[in-house]
Coordinates of C-alpha atoms and ligand atoms in Angstrom, one line a residue:
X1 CA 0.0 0.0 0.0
X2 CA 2.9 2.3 1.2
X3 CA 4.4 2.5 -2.6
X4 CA 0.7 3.9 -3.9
X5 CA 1.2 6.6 -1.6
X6 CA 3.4 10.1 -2.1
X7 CA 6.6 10.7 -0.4
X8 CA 6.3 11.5 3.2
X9 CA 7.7 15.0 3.3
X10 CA 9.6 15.3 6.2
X11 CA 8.5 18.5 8.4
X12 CA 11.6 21.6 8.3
X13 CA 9.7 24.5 10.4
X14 CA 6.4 25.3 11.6
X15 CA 4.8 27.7 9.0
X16 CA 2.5 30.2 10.7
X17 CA -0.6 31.1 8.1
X18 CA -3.4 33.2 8.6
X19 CA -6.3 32.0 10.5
X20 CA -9.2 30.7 8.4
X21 CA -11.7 33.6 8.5
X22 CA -9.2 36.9 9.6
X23 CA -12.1 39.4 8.6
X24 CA -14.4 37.7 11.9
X25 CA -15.8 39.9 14.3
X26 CA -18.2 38.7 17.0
X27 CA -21.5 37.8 16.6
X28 CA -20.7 36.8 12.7
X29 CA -22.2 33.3 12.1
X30 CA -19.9 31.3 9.6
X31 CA -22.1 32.4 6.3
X32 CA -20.0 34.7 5.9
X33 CA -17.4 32.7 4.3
X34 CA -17.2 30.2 1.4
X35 CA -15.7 27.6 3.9
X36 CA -18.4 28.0 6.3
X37 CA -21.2 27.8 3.7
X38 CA -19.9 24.9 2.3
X39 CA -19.7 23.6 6.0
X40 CA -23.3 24.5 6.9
X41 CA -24.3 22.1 3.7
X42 CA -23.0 19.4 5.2
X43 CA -25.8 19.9 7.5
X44 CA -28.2 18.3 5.1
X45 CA -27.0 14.8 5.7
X46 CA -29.0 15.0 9.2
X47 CA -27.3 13.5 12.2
X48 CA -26.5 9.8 13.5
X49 CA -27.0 9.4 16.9
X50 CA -25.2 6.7 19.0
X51 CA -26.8 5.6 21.9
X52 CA -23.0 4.7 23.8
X53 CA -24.4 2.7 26.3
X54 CA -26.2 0.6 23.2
X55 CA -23.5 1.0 20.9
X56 CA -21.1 -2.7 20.4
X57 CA -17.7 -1.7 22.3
X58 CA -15.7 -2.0 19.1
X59 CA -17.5 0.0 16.8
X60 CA -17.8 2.6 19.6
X61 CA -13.4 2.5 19.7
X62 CA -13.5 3.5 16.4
X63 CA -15.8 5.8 16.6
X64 CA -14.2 7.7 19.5
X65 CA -10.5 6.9 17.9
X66 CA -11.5 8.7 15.2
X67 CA -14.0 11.1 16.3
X68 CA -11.6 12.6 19.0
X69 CA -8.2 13.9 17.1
X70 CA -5.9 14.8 16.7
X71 CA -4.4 13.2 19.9
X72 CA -0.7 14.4 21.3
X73 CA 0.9 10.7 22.5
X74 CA 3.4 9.9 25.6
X75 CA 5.7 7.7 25.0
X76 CA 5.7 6.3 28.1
X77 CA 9.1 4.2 29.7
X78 CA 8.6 2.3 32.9
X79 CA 10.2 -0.4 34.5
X80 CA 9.4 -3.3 37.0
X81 CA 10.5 -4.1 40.5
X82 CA 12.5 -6.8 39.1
X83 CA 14.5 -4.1 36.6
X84 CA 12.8 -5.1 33.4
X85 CA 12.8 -2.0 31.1
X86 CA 9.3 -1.1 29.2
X87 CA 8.1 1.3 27.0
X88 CA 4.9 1.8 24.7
X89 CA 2.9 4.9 22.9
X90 CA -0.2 6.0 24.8
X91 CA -2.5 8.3 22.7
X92 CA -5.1 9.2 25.6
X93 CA -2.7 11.3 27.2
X94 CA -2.8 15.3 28.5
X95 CA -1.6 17.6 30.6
X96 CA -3.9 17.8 33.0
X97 CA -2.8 21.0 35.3
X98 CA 0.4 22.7 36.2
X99 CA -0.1 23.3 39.7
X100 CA 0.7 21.0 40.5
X101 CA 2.1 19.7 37.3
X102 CA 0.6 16.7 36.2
X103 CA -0.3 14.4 33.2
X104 CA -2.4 11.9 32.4
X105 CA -2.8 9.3 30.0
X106 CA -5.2 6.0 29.6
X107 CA -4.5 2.2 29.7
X108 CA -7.2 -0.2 28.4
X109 CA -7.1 -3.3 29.5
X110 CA -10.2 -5.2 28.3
X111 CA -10.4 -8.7 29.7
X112 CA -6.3 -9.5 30.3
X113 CA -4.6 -8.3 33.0
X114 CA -3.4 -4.3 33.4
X115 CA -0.7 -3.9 30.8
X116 CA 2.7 -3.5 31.5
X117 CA 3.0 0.1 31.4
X118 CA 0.5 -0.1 34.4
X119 CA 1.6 -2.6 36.4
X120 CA 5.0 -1.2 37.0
X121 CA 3.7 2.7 37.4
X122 CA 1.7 1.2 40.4
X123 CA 4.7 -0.5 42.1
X124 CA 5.9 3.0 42.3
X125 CA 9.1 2.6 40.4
X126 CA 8.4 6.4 38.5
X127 CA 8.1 6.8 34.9
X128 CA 9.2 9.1 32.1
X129 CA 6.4 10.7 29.2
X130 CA 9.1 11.0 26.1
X131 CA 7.5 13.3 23.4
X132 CA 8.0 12.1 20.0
X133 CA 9.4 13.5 17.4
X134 CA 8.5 12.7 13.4
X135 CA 12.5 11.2 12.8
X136 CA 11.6 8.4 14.8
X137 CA 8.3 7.8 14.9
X138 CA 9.0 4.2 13.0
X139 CA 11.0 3.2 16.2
X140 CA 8.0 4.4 18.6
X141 CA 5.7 3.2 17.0
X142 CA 6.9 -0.5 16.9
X143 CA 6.9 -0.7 21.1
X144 CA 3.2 -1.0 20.6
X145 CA 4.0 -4.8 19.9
X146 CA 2.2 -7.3 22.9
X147 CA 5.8 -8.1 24.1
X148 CA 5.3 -10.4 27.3
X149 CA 6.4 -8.7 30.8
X150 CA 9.7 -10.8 30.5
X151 CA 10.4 -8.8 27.3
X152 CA 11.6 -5.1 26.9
X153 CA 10.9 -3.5 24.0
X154 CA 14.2 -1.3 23.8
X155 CA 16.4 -3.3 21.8
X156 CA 13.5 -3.8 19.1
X157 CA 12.9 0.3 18.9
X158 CA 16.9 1.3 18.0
X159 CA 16.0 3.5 20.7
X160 CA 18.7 4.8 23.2
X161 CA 18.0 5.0 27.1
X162 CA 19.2 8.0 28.9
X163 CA 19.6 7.8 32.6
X164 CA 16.9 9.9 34.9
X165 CA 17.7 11.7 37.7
X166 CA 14.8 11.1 40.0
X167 CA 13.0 7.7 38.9
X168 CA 14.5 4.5 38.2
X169 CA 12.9 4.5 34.4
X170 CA 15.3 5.7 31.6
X171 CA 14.1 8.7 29.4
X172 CA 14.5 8.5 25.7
X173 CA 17.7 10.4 25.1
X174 CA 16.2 10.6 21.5
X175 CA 13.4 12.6 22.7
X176 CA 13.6 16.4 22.5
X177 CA 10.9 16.8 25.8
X178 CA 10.9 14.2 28.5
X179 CA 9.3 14.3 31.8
X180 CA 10.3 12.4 35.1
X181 CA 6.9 11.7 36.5
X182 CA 6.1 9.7 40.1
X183 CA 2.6 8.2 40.2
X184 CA 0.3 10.7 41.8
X185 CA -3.1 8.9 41.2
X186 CA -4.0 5.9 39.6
X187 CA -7.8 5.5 38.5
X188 CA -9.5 2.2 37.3
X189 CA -12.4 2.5 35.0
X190 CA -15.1 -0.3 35.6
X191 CA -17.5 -1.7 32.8
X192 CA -20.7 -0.4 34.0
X193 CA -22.7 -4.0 33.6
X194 CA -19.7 -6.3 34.9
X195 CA -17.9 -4.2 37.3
X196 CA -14.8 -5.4 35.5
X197 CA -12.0 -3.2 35.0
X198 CA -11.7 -2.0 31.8
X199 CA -9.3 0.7 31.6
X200 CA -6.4 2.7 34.3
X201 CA -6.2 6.8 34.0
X202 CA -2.4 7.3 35.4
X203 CA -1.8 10.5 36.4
X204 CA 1.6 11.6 36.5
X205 CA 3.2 14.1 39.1
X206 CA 6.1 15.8 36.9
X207 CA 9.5 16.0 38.8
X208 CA 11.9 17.2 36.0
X209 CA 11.9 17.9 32.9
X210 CA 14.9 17.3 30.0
X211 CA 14.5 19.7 27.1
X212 CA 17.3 19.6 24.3
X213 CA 18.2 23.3 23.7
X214 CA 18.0 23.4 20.0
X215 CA 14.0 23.3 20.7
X216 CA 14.1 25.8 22.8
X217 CA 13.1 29.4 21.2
X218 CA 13.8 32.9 22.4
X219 CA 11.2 33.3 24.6
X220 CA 12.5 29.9 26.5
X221 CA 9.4 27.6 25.7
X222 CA 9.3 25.0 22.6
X223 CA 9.5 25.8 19.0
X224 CA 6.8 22.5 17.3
X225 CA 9.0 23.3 13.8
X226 CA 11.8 22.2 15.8
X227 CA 10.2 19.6 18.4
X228 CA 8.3 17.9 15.4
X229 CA 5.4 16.2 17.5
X230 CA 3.6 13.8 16.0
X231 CA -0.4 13.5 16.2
X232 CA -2.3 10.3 16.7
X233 CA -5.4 9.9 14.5
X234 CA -8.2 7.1 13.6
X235 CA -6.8 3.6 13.1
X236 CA -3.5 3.4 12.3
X237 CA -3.0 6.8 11.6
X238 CA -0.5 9.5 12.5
X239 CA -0.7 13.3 11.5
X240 CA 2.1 15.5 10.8
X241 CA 2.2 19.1 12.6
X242 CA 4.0 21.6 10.5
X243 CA 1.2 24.3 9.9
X244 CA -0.4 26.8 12.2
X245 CA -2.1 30.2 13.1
X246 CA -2.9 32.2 15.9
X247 CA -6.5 33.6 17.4
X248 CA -5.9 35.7 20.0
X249 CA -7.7 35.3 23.3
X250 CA -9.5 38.8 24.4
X251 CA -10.0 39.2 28.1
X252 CA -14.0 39.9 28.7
X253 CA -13.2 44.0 28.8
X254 CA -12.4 44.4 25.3
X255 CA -14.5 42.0 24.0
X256 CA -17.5 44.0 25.5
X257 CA -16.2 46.9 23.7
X258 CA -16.1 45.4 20.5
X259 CA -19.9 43.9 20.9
X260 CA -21.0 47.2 22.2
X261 CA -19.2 48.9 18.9
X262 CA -20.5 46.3 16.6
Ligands
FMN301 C1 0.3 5.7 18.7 C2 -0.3 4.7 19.7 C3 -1.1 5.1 20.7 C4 -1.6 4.2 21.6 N1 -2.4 4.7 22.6 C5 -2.9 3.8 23.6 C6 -3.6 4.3 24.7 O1 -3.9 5.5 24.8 N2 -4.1 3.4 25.6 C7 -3.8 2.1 25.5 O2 -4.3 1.3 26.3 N3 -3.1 1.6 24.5 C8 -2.6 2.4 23.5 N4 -1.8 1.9 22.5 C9 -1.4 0.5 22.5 C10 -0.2 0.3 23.4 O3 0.9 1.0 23.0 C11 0.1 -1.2 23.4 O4 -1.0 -1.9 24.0 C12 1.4 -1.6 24.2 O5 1.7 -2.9 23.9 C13 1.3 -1.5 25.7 O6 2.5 -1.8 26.2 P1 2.7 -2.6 27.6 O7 1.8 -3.8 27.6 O8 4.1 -3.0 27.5 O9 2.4 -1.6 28.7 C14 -1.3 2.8 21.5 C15 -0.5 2.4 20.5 C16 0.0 3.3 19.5 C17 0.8 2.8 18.4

């Protein structure tokens, strides 16, 4: 399939663009564009509705996976009491605060047991959140394999470990923004009929961060042309990040202005 497709072309900066409808002032619906008309067409189809709690569970995973994008993704390494190194991609993942500052992502788990990720979070060994970056996505991506607990997936990613300074997990020195997290809270998710669990939400308390400096712009946060993040879509998908624009956000006093001059 991958021959029928173009060239990926790899991602050199992050161009900024203007934003889709400059000319917008507030209270303007979106018929004032040809976008938005062409948009409010679309409206004709009518609307499917899902009952979720009807819905079969693995329609209702795609549906979601492809519904809710595009998802930023931790790469997340842990490892077990006994030393064995893991890491694996998790796509429900966010920052969830920054007082303190925390992440969380999502581990399913449907009828085995927790996944290994999990497991070795909760025996309070500390984990690192590695962002990716599109040069080595490949190598990322292939720690999603179902390697037994026995089994670390290092060797089979190319990847290089990096010691931590605070948790016993290794970052990924090939990752441009790592976090050192310790488990803060650990959720289960139950099946609502079964009781069974059926998913873990791990969130992480971030204790350092490693930032490569060549990421790092003037104003000393992170440049994406430079970090290269990856997205997660639908399926099997990934999406590249390499465009952008900015909408400012008005506090309330000139935005009452505005409405009031309109
Ligand atoms: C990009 C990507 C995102 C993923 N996101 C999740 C996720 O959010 N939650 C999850 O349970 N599994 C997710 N997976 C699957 C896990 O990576 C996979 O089950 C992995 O084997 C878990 O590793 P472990 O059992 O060693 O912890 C994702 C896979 C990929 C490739």
């Amino acid at each position: 399939m991958s021959s029928e497709l173009p060239a990926f072309s790899p991602t050199k900066e992050f161009k900024y663009t203007e934003s889709p409808n400059p000319g917008w002032n507030f209270g303007q619906g979106i018929e004032t564009t040809a976008e938005g008309r062409e948009w409010a067409e679309g409206e004709k189809a009518g609307w499917k509705i899902v009952d979720a709690s009807k819905e079969d569970s693995s329609k209702l995973y795609s549906l979601l996976l492809t519904g809710i994008v595009p998802r930023p993704v931790a790469f997340v390494s842990t490892i077990s009491p006994e030393g064995v190194e893991n890491i694996a991609p998790f796509s429900w993942f966010n920052q969830v605060t920054f007082n303190p500052p925390v992440v969380s992502f999502s581990s399913a788990q449907g009828s085995q047991a927790a996944k290994d990720t999990v497991r070795n979070i909760r025996s309070g060994t500390g984990f690192t959140v590695n962002i990716i970056s599109e040069p080595w996505v490949e190598q990322a991506n292939a720690c999603s394999t179902s390697a037994p607990p026995d089994v670390s997936e290092w060797p089979l990613s190319g990847l290089t470990k990096a010691d931590s300074i605070h948790v016993k997990a290794p970052r990924v020195k090939e990752s441009a923004f790592s976090m050192e997290c310790e488990l803060f809270q650990a959720i289960d998710i139950h099946d609502q009929t079964t009781g069974e669990v059926t998913a873990t939400l791990v969130l992480g308390l971030i204790k350092y961060i490693h930032i490569r400096k060549d990421v790092i712009n003037d104003r000393g946060t992170v440049d994406p042309g430079k970090l290269k993040p990856v997205a997660r879509m639908g399926g099997l998908a990934y999406a590249k990040v390499s465009e952008g624009y900015i909408l400012p956000r008005r506090p309330w006093a000139e935005v009452k202005d505005a409405i009031a001059n309109n």
